[in-house]
Coordinates of C-alpha atoms and ligand atoms in Angstrom, one line a residue:
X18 CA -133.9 -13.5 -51.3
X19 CA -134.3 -14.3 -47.8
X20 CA -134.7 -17.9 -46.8
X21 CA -137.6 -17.0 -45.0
X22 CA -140.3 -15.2 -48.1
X23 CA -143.1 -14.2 -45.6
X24 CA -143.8 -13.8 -42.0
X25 CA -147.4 -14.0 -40.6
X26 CA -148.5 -12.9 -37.3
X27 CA -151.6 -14.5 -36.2
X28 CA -153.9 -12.8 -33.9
X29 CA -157.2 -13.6 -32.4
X30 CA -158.1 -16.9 -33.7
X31 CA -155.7 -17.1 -35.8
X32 CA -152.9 -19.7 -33.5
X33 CA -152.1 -22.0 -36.3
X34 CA -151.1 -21.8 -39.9
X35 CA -153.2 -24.1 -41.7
X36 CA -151.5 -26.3 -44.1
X37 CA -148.0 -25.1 -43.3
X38 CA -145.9 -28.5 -43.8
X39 CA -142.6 -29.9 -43.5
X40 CA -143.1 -27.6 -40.1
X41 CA -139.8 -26.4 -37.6
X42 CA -140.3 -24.6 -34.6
X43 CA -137.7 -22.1 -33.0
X44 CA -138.2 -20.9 -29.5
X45 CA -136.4 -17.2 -29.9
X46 CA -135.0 -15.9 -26.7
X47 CA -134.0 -12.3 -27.5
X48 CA -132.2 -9.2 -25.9
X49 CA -136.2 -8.2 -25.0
X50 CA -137.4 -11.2 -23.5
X51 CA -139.5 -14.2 -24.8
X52 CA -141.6 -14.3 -27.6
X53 CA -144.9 -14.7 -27.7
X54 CA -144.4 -18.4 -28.3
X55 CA -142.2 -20.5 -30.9
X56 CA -142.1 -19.2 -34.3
X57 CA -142.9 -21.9 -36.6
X58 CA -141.0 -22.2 -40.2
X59 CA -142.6 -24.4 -42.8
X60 CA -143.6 -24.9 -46.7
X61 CA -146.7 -23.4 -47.6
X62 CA -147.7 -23.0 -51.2
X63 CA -144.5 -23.6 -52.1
X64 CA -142.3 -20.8 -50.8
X65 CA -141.2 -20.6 -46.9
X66 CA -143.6 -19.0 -44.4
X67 CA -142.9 -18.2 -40.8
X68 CA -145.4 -17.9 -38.5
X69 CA -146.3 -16.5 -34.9
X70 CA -149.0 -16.5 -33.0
X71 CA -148.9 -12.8 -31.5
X72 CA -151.1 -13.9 -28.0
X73 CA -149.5 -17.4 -28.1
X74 CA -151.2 -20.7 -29.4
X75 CA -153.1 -20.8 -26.1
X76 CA -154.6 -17.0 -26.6
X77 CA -152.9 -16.5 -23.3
X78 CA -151.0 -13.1 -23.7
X79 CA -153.1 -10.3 -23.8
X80 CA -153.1 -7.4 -26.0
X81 CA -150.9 -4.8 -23.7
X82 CA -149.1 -7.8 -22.4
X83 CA -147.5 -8.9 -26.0
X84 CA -144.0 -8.5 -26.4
X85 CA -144.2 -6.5 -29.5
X86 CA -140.5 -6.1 -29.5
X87 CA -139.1 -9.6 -28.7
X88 CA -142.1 -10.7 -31.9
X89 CA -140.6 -8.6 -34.3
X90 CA -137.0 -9.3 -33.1
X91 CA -137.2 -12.8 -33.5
X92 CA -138.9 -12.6 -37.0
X93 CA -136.3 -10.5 -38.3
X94 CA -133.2 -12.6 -37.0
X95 CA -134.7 -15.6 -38.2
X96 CA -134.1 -13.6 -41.5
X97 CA -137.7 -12.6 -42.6
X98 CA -138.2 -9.5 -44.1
X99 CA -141.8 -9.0 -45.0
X100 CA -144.6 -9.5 -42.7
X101 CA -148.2 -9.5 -42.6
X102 CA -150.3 -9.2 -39.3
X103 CA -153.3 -10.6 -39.0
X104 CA -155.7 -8.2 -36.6
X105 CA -159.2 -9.0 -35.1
X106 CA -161.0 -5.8 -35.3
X107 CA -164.6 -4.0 -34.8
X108 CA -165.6 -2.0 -37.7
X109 CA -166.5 1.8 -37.2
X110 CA -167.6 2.6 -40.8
X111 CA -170.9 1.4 -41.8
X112 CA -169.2 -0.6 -45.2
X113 CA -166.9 -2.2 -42.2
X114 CA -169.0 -4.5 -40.7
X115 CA -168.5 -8.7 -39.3
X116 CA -166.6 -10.3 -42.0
X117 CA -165.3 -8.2 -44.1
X118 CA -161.5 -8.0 -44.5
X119 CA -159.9 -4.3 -44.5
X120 CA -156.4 -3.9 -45.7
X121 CA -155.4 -0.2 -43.8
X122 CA -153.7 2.1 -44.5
X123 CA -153.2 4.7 -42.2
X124 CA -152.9 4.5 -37.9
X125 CA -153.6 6.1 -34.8
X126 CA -151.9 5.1 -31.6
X127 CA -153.9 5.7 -28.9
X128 CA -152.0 2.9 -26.3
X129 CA -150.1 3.5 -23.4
X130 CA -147.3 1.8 -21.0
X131 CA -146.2 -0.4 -24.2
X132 CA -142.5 -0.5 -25.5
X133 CA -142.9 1.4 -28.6
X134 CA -139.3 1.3 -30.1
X135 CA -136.1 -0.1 -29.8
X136 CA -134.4 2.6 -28.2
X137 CA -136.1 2.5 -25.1
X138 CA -132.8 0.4 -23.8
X139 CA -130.5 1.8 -22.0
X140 CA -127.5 3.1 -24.2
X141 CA -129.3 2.2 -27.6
X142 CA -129.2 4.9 -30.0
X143 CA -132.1 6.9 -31.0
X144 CA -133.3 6.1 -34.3
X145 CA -136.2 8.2 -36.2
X146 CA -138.2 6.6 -38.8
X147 CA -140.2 8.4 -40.8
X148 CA -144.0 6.9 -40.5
X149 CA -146.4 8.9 -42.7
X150 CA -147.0 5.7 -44.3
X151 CA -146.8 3.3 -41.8
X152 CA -147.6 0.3 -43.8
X153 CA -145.7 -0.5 -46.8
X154 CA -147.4 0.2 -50.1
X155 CA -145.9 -2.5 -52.4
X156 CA -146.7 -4.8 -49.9
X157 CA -149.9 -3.9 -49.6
X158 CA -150.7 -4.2 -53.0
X159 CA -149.6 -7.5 -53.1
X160 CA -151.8 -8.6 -50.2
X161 CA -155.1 -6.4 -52.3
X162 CA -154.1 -8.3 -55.6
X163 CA -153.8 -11.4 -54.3
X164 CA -157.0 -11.2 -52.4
X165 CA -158.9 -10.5 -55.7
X166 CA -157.2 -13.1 -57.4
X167 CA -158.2 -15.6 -54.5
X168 CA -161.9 -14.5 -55.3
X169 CA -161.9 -12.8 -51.7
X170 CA -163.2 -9.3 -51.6
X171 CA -161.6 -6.6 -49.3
X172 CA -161.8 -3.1 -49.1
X173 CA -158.7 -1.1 -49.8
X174 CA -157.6 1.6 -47.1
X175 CA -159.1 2.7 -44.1
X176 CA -157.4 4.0 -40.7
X177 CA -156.9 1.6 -38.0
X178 CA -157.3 3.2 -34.3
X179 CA -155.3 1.2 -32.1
X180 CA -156.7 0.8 -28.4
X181 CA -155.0 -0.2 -24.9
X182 CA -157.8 -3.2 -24.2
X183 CA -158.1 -5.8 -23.0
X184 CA -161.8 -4.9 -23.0
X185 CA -163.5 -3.0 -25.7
X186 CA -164.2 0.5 -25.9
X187 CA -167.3 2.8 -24.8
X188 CA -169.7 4.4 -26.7
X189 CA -168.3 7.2 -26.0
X190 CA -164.4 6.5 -27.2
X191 CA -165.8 4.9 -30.8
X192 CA -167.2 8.0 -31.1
X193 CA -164.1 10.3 -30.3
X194 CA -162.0 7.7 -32.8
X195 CA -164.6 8.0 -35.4
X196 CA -164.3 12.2 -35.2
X197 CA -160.4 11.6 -35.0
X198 CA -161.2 9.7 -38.8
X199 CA -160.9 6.4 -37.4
X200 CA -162.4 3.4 -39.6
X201 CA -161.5 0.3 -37.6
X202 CA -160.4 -0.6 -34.4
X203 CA -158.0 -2.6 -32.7
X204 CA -155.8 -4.0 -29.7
X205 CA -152.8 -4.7 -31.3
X206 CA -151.5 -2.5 -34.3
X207 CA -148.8 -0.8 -32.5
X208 CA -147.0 -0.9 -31.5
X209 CA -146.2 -3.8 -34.0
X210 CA -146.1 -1.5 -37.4
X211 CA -143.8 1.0 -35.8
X212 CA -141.5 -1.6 -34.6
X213 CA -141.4 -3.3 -37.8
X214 CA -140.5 0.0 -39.6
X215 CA -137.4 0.1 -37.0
X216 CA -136.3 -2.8 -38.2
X217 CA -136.6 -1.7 -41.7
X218 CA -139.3 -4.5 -42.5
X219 CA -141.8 -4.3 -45.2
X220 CA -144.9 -4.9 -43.0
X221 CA -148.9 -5.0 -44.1
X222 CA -151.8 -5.4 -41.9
X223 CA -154.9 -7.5 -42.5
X224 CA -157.8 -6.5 -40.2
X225 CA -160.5 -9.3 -40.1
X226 CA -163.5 -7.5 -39.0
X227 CA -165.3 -9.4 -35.8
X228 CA -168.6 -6.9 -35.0
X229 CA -169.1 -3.5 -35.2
X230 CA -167.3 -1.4 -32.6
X231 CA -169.6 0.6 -29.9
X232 CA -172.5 2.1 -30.9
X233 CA -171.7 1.6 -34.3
X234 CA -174.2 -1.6 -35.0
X235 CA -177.8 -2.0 -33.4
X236 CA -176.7 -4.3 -31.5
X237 CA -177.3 -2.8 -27.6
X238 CA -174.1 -4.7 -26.2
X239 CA -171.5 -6.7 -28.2
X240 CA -171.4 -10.5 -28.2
X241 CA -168.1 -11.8 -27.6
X242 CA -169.3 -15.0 -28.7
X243 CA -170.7 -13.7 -32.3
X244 CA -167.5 -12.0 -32.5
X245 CA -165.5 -15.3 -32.3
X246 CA -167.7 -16.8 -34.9
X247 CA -167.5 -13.9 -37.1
X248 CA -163.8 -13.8 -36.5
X249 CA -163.8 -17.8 -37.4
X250 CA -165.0 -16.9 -41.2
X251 CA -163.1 -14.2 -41.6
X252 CA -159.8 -16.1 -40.6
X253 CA -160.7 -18.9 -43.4
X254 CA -160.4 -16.8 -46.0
X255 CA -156.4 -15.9 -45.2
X256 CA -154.9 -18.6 -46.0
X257 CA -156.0 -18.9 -49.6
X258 CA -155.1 -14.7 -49.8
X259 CA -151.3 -15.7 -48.8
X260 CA -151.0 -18.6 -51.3
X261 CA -151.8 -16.3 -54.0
X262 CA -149.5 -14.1 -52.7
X263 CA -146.7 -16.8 -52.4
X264 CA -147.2 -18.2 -56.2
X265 CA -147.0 -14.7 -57.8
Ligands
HPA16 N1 -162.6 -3.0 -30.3 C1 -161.2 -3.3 -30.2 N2 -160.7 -4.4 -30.6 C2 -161.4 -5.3 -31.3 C3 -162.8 -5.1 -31.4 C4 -163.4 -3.9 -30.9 O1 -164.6 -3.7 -31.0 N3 -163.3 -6.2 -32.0 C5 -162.2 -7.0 -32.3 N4 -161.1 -6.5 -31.8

């Protein structure tokens, strides 16, 4: 077993790990560049957890700005081998609305002018990974049976649509995602799941649902303040979903 037995990536309100203890930091300088801050290796329920906050602990890196590559690096040479990321999202479907938690698990990458892979260095070899599943089922499991042993309801499947940001969509683009078969959206799933499937890392994604995307609640414009809040309650119920994880 690795020394490290789960990696977390925090996003949007996420920039701490509650109760992680006995906590180390490692600033990780990598062949891509800095990461998105220190990653931070402490004891939580038990086990060793390594966390990352993906915008840094001052939410100053925005979504198309991350360093997707250097993240993932640095988790994986500090030895971790299964990561969850943690993703603020707007809910398209109407059983995908503020607060609920949405394990996915399919994606659609509609970003642009990111570093997608690890081959995009000069003399790297090209490597193809096969991604019909991006996320990795066992893993997901784990996070769904851990969540309903933690007494914290999710919904099971749903495909993520991944968007450029920083602002949020139009009308008009929830609408093509939602023809496309889109169920959530987000800034930041790739290219983070890609990546971690480069690396050959067991990877799951949590999407904490902040407000319903575009068009998609009655809401006439979105609040970015309700969507912090909503995001706030959401974000409470992930520790106690990764310590059930950790014991089993
Ligand atoms: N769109 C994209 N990303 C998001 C949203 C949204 O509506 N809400 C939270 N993250």
């Amino acid at each position: 077993m690795s020394a490290i037995d789960l990696a977390v990536i925090g996003g949007s309100g996420l920039y701490q790990f509650p109760g992680l203890q006995n906590s180390e930091r490692h600033r990780m300088d990598t062949p891509y560049g800095p990461a998105s801050g220190d990653v931070v290796l402490g004891d939580f329920a038990g086990r060793r957890l390594a966390f990352l906050a993906r915008h840094g602990e001052s939410h100053s890196v925005p979504p198309h700005r991350v360093n997707y590559r250097a993240n993932l690096w640095a988790l994986h040479a500090l030895g971790a081998r299964r990561v969850v990321g943690v993703n603020a999202v707007g809910g398209i479907r109407a059983d995908m609305g503020p607060r609920r938690i949405v394990v996915p698990d399919q994606i659609i990458d509609y970003t642009h002018g990111r570093y997608t892979s690890f081959c995009d260095v000069e003399g790297a070899e090209v490597k193809h990974i096969d991604f019909s599943e991006p996320y990795t089922a066992s893993l997901r499991r784990e996070l769904l049976a851990a969540a309903a042993r933690a007494g914290v309801a999710t919904i099971d499947g749903g495909c993520y649509g991944a968007t450029q940001g920083p602002r949020l969509e139009t009308r008009a683009e929830i609408a093509r995602l939602k023809r496309d078969g889109c169920d959530l959206v987000g800034m930041t799933g790739m290219p983070e799941a890609g990546l971690a499937r480069e690396l050959e890392l067991e990877y799951a994604c949590l999407a904490l649902v902040a407000n319903f995307a575009a068009g998609c609640g009655d809401e006439e414009e979105i609040s970015i303040e309700e969507i912090f809040a909503h995001l706030a309650a959401a974000t409470a119920e992930v520790p106690a979903i990764l310590a059930e994880m950790l014991k089993s």
